[in-house]
mmCIF file of C-alpha atoms and ligand atoms in Angstrom:
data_model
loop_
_atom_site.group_PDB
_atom_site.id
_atom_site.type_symbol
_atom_site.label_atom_id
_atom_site.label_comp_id
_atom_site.label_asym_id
_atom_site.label_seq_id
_atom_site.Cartn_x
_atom_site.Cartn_y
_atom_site.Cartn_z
ATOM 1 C CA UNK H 1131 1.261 81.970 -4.433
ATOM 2 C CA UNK H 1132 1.465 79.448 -2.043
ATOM 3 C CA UNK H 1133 -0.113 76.191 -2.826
ATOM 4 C CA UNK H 1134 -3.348 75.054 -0.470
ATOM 5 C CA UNK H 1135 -4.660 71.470 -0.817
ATOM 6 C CA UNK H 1136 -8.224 71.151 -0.162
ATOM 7 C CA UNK H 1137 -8.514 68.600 1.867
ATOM 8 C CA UNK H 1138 -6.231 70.344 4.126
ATOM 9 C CA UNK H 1139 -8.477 73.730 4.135
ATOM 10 C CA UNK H 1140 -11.853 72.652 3.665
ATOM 11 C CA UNK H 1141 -13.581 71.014 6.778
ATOM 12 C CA UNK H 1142 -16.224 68.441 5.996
ATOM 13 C CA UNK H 1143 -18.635 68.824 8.785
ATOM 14 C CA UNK H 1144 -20.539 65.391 9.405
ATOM 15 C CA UNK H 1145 -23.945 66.650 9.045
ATOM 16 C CA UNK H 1146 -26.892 64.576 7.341
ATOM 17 C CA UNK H 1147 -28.941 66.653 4.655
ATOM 18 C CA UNK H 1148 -32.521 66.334 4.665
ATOM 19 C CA UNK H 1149 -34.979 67.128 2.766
ATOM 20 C CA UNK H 1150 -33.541 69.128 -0.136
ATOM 21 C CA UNK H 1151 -32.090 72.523 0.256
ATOM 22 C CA UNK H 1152 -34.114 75.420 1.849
ATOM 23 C CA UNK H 1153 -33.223 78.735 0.962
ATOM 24 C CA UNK H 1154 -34.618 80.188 3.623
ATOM 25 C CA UNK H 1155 -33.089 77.884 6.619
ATOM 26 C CA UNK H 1156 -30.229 78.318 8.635
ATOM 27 C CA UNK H 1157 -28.831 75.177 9.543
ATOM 28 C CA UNK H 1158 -25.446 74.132 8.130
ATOM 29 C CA UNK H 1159 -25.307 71.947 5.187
ATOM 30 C CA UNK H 1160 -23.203 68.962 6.128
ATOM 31 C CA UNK H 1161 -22.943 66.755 3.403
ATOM 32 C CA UNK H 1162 -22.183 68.487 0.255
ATOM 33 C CA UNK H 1163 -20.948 65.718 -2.047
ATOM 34 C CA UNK H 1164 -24.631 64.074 -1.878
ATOM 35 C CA UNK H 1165 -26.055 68.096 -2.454
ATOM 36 C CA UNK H 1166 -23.482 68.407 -5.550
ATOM 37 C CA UNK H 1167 -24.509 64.428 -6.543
ATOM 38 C CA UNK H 1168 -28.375 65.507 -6.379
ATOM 39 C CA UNK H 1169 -28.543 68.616 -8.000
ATOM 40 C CA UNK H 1170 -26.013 68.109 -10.672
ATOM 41 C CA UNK H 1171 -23.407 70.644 -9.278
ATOM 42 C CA UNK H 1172 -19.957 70.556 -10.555
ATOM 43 C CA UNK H 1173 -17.133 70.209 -7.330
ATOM 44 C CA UNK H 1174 -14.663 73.593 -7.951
ATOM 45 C CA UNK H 1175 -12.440 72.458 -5.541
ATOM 46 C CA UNK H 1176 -11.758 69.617 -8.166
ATOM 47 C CA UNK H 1177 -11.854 71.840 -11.433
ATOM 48 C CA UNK H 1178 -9.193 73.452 -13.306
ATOM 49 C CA UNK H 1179 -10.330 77.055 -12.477
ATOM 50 C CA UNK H 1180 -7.240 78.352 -10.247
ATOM 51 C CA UNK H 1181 -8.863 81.665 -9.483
ATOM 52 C CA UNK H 1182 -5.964 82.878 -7.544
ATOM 53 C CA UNK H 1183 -7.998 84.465 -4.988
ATOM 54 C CA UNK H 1184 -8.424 83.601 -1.211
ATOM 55 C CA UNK H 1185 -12.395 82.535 -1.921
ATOM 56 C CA UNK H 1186 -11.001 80.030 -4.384
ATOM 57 C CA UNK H 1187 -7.539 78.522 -3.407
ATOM 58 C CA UNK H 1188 -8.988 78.072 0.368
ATOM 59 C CA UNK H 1189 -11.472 75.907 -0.443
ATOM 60 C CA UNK H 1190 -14.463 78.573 0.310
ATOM 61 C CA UNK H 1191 -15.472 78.233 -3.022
ATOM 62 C CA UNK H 1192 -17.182 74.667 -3.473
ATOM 63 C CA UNK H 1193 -19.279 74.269 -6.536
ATOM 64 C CA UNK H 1194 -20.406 75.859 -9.570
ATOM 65 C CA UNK H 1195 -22.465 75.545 -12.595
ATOM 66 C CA UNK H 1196 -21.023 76.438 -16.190
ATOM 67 C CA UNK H 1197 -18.490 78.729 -14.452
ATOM 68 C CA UNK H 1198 -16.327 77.507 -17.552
ATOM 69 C CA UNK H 1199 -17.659 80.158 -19.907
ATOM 70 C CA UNK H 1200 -17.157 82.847 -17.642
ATOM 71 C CA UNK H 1201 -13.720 81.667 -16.644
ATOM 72 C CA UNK H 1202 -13.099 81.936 -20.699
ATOM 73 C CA UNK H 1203 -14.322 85.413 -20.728
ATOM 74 C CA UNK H 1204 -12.143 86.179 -18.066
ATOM 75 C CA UNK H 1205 -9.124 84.791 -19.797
ATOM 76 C CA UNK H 1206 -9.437 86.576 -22.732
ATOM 77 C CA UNK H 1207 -10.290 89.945 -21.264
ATOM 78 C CA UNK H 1208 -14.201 89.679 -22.564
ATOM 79 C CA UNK H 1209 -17.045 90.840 -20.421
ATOM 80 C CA UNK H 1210 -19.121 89.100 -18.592
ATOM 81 C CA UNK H 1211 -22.536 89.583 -16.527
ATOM 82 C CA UNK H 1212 -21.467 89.616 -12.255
ATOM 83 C CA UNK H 1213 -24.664 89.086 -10.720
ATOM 84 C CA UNK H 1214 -25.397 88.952 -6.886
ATOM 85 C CA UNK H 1215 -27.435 90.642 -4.371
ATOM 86 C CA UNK H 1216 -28.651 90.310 -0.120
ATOM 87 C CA UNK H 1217 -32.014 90.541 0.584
ATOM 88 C CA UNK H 1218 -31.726 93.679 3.279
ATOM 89 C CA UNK H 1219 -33.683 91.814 6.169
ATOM 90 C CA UNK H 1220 -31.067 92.789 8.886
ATOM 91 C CA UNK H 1221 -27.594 93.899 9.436
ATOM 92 C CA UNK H 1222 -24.932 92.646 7.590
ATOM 93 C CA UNK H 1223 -22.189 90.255 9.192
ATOM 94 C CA UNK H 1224 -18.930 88.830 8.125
ATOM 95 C CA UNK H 1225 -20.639 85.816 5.818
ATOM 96 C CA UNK H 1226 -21.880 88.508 3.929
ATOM 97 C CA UNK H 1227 -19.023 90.509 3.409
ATOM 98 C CA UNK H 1228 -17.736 87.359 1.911
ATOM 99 C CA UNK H 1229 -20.260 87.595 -1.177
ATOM 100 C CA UNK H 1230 -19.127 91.225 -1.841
ATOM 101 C CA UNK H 1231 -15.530 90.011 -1.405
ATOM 102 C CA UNK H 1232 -16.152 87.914 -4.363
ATOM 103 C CA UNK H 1233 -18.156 90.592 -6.199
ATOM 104 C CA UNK H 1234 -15.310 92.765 -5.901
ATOM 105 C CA UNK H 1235 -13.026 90.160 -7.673
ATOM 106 C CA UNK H 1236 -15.485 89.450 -10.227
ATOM 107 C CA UNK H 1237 -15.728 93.227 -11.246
ATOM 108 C CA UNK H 1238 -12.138 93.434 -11.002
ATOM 109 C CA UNK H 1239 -11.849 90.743 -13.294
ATOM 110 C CA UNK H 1240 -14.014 92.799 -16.373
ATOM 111 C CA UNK H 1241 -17.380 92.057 -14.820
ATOM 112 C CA UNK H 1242 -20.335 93.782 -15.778
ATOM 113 C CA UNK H 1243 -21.888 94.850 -12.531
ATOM 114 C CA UNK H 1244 -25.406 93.874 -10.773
ATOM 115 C CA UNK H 1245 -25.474 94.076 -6.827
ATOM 116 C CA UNK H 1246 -28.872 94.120 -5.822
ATOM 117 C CA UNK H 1247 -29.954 95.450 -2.399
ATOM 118 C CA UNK H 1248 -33.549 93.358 -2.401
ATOM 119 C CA UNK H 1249 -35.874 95.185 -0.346
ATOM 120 C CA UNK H 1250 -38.837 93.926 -1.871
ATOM 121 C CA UNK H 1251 -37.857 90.781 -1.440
ATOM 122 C CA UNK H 1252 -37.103 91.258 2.450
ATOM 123 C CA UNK H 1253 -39.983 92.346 2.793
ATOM 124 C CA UNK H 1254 -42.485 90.187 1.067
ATOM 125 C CA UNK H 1255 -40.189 86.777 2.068
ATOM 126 C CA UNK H 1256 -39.448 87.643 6.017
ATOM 127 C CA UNK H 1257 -42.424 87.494 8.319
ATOM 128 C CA UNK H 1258 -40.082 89.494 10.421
ATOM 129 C CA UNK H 1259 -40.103 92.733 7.934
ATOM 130 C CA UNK H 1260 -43.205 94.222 8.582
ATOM 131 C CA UNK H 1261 -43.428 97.316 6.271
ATOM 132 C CA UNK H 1262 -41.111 97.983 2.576
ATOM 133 C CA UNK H 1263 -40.310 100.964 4.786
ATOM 134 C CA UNK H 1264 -38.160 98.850 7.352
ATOM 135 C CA UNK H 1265 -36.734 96.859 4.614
ATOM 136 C CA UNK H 1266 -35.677 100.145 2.769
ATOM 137 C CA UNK H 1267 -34.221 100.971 6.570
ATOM 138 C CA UNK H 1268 -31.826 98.411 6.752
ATOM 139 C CA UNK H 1269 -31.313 98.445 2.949
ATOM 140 C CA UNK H 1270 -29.985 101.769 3.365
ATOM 141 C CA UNK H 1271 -27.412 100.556 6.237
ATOM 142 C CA UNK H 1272 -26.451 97.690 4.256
ATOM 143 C CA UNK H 1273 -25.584 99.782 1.516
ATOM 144 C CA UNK H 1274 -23.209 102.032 3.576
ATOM 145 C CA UNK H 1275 -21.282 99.004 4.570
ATOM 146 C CA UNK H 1276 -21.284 97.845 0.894
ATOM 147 C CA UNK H 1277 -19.865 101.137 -0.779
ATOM 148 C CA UNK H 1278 -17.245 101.365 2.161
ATOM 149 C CA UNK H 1279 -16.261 97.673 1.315
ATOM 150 C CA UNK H 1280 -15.197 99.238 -2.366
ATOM 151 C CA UNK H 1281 -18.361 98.806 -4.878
ATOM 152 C CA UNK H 1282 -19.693 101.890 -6.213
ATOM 153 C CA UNK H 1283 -22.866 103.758 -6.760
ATOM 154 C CA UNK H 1284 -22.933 102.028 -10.390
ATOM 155 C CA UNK H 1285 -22.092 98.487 -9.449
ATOM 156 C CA UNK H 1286 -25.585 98.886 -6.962
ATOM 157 C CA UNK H 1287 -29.247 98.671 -7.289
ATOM 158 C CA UNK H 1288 -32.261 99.223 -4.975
ATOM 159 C CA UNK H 1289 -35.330 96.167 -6.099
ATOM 160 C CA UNK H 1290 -37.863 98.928 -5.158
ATOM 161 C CA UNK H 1291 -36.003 101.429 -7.718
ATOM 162 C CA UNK H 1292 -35.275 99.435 -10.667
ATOM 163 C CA UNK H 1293 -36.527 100.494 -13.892
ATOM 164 C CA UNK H 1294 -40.172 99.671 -15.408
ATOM 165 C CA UNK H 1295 -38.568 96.898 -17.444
ATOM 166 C CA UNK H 1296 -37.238 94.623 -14.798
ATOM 167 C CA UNK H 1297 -40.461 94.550 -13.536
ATOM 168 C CA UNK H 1298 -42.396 93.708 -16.773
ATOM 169 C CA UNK H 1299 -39.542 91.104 -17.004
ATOM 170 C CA UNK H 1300 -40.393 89.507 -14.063
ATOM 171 C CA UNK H 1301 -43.894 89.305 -15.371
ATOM 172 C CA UNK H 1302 -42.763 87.501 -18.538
ATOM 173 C CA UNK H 1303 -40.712 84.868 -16.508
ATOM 174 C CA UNK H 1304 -44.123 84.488 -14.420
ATOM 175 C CA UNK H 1305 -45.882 83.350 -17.758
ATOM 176 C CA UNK H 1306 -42.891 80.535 -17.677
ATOM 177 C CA UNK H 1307 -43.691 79.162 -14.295
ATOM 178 C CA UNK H 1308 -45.425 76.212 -14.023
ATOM 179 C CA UNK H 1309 -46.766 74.833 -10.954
ATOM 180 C CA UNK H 1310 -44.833 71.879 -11.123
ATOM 181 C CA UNK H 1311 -41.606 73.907 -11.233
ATOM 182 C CA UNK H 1312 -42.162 75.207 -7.951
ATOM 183 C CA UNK H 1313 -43.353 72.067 -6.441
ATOM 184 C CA UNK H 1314 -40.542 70.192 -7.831
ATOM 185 C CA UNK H 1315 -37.762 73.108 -6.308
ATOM 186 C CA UNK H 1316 -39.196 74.284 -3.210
ATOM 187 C CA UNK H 1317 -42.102 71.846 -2.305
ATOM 188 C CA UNK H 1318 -44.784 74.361 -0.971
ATOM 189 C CA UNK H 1319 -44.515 78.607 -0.860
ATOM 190 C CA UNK H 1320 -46.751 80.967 -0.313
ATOM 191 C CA UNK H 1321 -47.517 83.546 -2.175
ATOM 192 C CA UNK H 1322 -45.080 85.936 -1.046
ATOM 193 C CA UNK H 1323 -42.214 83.774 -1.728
ATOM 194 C CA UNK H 1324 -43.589 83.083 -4.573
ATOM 195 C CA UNK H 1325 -43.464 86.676 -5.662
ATOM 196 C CA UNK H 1326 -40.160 87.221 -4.124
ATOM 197 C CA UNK H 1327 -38.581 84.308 -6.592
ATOM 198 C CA UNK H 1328 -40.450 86.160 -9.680
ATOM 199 C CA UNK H 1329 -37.894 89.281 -8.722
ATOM 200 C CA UNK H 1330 -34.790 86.645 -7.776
ATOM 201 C CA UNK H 1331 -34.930 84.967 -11.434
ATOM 202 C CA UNK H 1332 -35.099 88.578 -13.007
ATOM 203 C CA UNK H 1333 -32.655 89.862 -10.640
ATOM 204 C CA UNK H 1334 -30.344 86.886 -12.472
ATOM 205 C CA UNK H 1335 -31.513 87.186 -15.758
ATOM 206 C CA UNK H 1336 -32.491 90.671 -16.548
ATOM 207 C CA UNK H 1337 -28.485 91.868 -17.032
ATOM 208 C CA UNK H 1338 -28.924 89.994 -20.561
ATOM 209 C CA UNK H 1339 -31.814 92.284 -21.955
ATOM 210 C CA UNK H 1340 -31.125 93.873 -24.811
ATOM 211 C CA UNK H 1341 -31.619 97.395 -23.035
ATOM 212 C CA UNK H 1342 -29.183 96.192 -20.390
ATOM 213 C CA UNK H 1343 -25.840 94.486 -21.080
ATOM 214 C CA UNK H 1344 -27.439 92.157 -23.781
ATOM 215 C CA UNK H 1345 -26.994 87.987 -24.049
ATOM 216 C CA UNK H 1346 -23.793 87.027 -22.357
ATOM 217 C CA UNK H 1347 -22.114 84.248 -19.607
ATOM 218 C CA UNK H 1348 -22.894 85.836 -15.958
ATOM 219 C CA UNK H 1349 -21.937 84.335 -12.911
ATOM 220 C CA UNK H 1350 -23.656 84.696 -9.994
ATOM 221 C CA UNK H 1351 -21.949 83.857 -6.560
ATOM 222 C CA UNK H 1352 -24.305 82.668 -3.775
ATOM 223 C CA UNK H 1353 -23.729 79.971 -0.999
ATOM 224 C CA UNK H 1354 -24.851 76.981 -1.802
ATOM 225 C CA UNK H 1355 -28.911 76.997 -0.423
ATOM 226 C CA UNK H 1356 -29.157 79.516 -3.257
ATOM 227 C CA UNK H 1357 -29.323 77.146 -5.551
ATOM 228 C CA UNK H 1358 -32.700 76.547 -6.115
ATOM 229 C CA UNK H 1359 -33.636 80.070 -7.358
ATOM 230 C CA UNK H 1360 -30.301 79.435 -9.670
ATOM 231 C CA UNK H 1361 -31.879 76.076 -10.992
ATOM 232 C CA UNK H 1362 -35.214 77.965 -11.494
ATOM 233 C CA UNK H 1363 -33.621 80.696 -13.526
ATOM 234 C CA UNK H 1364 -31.489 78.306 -15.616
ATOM 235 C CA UNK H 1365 -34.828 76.714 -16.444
ATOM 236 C CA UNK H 1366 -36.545 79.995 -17.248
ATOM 237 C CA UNK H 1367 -33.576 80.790 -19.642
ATOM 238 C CA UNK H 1368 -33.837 77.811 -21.537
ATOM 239 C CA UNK H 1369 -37.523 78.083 -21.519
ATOM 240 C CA UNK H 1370 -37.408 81.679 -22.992
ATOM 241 C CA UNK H 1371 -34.702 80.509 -25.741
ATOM 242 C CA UNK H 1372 -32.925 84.184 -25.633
ATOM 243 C CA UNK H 1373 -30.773 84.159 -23.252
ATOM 244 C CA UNK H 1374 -27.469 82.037 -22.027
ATOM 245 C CA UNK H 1375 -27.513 79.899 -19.362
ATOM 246 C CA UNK H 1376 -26.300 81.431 -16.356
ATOM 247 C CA UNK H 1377 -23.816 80.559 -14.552
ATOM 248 C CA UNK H 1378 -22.786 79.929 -10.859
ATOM 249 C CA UNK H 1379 -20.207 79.682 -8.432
ATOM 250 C CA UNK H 1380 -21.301 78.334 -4.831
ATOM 251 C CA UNK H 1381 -19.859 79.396 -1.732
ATOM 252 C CA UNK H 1382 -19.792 77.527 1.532
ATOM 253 C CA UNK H 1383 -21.099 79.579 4.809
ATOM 254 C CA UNK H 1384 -18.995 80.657 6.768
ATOM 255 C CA UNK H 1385 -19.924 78.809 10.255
ATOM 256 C CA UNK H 1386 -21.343 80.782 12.804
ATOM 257 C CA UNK H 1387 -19.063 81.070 16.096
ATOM 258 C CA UNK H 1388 -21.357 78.835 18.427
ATOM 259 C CA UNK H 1389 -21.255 75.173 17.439
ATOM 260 C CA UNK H 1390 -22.992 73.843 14.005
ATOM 261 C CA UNK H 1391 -24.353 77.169 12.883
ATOM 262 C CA UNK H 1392 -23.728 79.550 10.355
ATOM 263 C CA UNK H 1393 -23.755 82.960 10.639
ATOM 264 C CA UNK H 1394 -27.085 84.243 11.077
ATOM 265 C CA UNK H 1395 -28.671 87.742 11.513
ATOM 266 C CA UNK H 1396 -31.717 86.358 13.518
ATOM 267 C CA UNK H 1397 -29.063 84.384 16.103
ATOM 268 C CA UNK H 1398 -26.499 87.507 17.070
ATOM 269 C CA UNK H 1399 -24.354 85.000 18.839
ATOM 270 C CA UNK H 1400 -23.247 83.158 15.663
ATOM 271 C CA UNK H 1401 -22.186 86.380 13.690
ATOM 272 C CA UNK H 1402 -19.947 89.157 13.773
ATOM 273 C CA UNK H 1403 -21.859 91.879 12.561
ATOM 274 C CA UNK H 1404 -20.218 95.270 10.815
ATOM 275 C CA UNK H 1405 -21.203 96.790 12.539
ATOM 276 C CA UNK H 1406 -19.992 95.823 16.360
ATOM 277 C CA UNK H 1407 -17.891 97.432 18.068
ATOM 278 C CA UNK H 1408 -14.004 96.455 18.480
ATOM 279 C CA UNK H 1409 -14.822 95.399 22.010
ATOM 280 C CA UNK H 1410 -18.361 93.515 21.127
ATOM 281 C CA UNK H 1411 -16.752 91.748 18.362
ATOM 282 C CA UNK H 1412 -13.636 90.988 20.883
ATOM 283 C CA UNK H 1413 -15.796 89.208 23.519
ATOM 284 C CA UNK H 1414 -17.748 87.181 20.787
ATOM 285 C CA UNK H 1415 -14.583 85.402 19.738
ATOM 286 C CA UNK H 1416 -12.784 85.136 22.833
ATOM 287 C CA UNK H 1417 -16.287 83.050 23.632
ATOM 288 C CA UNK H 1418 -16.252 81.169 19.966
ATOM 289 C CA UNK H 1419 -16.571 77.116 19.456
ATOM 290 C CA UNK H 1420 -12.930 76.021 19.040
ATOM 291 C CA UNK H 1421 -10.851 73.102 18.025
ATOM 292 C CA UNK H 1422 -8.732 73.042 21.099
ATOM 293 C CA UNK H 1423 -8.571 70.560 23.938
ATOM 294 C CA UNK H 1424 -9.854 70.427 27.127
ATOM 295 C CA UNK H 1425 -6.706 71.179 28.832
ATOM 296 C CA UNK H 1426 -3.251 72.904 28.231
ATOM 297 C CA UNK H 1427 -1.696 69.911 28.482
ATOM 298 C CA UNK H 1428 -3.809 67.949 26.236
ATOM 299 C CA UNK H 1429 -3.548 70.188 23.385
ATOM 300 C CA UNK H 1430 -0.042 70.435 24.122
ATOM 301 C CA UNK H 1431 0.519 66.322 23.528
ATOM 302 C CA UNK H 1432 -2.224 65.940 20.936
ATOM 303 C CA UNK H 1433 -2.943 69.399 19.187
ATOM 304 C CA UNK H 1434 -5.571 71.630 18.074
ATOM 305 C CA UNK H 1435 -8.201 70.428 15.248
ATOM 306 C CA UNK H 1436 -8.753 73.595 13.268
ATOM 307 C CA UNK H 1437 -10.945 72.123 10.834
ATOM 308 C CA UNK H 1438 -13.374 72.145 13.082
ATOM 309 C CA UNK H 1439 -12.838 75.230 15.156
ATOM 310 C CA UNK H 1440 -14.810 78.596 14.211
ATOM 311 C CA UNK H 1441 -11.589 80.902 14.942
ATOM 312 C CA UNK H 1442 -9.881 78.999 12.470
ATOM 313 C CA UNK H 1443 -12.759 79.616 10.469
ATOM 314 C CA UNK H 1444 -13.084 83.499 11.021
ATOM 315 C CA UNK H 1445 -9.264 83.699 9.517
ATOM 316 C CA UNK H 1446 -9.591 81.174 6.478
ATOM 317 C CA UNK H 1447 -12.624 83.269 5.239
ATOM 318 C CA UNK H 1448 -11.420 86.835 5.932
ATOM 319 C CA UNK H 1449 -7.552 87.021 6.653
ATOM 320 C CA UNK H 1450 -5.388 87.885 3.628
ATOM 321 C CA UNK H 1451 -2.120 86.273 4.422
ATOM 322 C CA UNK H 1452 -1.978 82.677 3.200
ATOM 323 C CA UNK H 1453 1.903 82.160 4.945
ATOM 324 C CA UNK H 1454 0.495 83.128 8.557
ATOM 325 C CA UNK H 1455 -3.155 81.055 7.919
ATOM 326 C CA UNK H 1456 -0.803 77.948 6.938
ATOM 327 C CA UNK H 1457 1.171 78.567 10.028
ATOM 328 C CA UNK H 1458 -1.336 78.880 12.690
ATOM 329 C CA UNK H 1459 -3.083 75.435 10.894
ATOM 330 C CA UNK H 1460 -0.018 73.968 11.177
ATOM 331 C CA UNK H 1461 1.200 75.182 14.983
ATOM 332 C CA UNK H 1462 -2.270 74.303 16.096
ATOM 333 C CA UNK H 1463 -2.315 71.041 14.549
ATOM 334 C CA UNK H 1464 1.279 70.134 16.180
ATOM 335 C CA UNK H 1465 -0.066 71.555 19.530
ATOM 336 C CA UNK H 1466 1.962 74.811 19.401
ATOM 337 C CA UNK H 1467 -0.402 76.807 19.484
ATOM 338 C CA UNK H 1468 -2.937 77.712 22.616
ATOM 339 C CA UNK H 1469 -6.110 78.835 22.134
ATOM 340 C CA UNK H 1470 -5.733 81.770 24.130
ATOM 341 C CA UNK H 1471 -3.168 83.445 21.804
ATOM 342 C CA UNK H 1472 -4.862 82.462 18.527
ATOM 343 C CA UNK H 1473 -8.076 83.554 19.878
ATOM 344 C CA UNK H 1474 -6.522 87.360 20.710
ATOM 345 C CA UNK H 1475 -4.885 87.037 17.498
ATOM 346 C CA UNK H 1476 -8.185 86.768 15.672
ATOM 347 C CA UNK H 1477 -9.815 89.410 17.535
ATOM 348 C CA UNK H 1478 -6.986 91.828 16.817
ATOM 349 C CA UNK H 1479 -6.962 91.057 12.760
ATOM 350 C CA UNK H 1480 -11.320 91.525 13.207
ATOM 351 C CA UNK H 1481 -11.372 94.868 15.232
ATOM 352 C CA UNK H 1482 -8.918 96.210 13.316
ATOM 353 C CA UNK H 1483 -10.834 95.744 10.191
ATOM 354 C CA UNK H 1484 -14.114 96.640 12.071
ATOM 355 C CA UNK H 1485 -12.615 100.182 12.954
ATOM 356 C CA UNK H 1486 -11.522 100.592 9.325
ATOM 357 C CA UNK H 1487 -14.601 100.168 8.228
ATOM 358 C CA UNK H 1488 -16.271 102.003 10.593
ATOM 359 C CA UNK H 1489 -14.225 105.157 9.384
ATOM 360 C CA UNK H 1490 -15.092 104.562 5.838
ATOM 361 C CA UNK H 1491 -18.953 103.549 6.285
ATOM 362 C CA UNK H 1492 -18.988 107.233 8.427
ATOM 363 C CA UNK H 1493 -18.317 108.568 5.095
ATOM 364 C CA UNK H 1494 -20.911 106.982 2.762
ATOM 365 C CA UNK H 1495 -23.908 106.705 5.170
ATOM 366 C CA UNK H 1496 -25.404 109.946 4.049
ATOM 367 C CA UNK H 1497 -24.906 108.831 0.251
ATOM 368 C CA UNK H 1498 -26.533 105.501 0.920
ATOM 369 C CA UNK H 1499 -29.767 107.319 2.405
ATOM 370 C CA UNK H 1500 -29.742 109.431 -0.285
ATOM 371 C CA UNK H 1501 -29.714 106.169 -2.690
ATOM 372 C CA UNK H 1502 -32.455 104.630 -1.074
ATOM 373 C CA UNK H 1503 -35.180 106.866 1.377
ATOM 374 C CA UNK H 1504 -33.964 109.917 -0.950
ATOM 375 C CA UNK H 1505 -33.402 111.953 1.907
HETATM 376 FE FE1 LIG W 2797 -8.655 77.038 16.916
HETATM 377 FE FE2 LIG W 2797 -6.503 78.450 17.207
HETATM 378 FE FE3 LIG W 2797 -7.348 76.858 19.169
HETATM 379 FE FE4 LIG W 2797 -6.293 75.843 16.972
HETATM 380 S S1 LIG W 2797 -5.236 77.110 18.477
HETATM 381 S S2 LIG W 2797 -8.156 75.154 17.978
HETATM 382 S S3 LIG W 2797 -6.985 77.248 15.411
HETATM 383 S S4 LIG W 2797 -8.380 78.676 18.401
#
């Protein structure tokens, strides 16, 4: 494996964080070593977890909370609870193929499996989602891309089709809340958020009933804004004495193609969605924010800065090979490398994975409808 140091791969945009963490925003977070100072998150980029996977030994992986555990379970072949789940309020794009990358690892690696397709809370969280039915809608094309990325019927579950006993679960952790806890996480919600976070916390938690997998480590992999609902469930676990603390591993987002954004459903410019076409996906990143200079010439003498450049980015979070990643970092940097030719490059590797997946999603749409409208 070849060795990557962090502060090679990991770009630290310059961007001031205000006002806590909002799970619900889309604006980059820029300065994560006050976000891991302030909520007490551990750096994984500095830890002794070598996950030899690209999430972890690019620097994509940033933080986590009590991942140790897990990472013990995984060592010695015991199980271990793999939580995560999207909220299906739109279609999904390459950040989130990221978090079922990392799923896929996880239940590789002996996990237990909980992917949960929340259509609730898309609904009741969004303004945008008017009806559960719409929700349920894009739940249903999210979950075609998901099986064709390699998860399985059993590794899934629909919020809106989940047993009795989550939801009398997420009644109990209700009796837990205080007032103050909310306050002291989010500041102000309204009551639909409210209710939405009542399903996230069980969604986390509910894996360690005794009529599920029972009390065990789980690790749940979320970018970092996530970590609120996280804190909140960690709180509800210790409240409720039965359960073990659950774990985390933080991601960051992968930034959107236009300049200091991350990938966003509700801004189509910033994302590559799965669902483009070759050719759409093609013109978004021959038009993507790069690192290079303003002329040949320039770049030539003074190179490429792929740190900051959302190309650069596109490959470090998606492409497999770590020898031609280090190479293009490396040509760029030296001024080697145009823009031109790295920017075709990356829209060959992304089409070509778009029109796999295509082929494969063809095959599990009817299965996914079936799953969720029942049709
Ligand atoms: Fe980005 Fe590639 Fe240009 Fe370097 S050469 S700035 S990595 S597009």
């Amino acid at each position: 494996m070849l060795k990557f140091s962090n502060n090679k791969y990991f770009p630290k945009p310059n961007l001031s964080m205000k006002g806590g963490i909002d799970p619900w925003g889309s604006a980059e977070i820029g300065d994560y070593g006050k976000v891991f100072k302030e909520f007490g998150l551990e750096n994984y980029c500095k830890s002794e977890y070598g996950l030899d996977y690209l999430v972890f030994r690019r620097g994509i992986a940033i933080a986590h909370r009590d991942f140790g555990k897990v990472y013990e379970r995984m060592k010695s072949g015991k199980p271990f609870i793999n939580m995560t789940g999207i909220a299906s309020s739109g279609p999904l794009h390459f950040g989130h193929k990221l978090i079922v990358d990392i799923f896929r690892f996880f239940k590789e690696n002996g996990g237990k499996n909980y992917f949960g397709i929340c259509d609730i809370d898309a609904f009741v969280s969004r303004p945008k989602i008017k009806t559960l039915k719409e929700a349920q809608e894009y739940a249903a094309k999210n979950l075609a891309d998901i099986l064709a990325m390699g998860l399985s019927e059993k590794d899934i579950y629909l919020q809106s089709k989940k047993e009795a006993r989550y939801y009398t679960f997420s009644y109990e952790l209700s009796k837990k809340l205080t007032e103050n806890m909310i306050k002291a996480v989010y500041g102000t919600l309204d009551p639909g958020k409210i209710s939405a976070n009542l399903l996230q916390y069980a969604d986390i938690l509910h894996g360690q009933l005794p009529e599920y997998e029972g009390n065990m480590p789980s690790v749940t992999a979320i970018a970092l804004e996530q970590d609120p609902h996280l804190r909140v469930a960690r709180d509800l676990a210790r409240r409720l004495k039965k359960f073990e603390l659950p774990s985390s591993i933080y991601i960051t987002h992968q930034p959107g193609l236009t300049e200091k954004k991350k990938m966003s459903s509700s801004e189509p410019d910033t994302a590559i969605f799965l669902d483009d076409t070759p050719k759409a996906a093609e013109k978004k990143i021959m038009r993507a924010f790069t690192g290079g200079r303003d002329t040949i010439d320039e770049q030539k003498n003074k190179g490429g800065k792929p740190d900051v450049c959302k190309v650069y980015s596109m490959l470090r979070f998606h492409h497999p090979d770590d020898k031609k990643l280090l190479d293009i970092c490396e040509r760029c940097r030296k001024g080697e490398l145009m823009c031109e030719e790295c920017k075709r490059f990356a829209a060959e590797f992304v089409s070509a994975w778009l029109e796999k997946h295509r082929e494969k999603r063809e095959k599990v749409k009817a299965k996914a409808r079936d799953i969720v409208l029942g049709e």
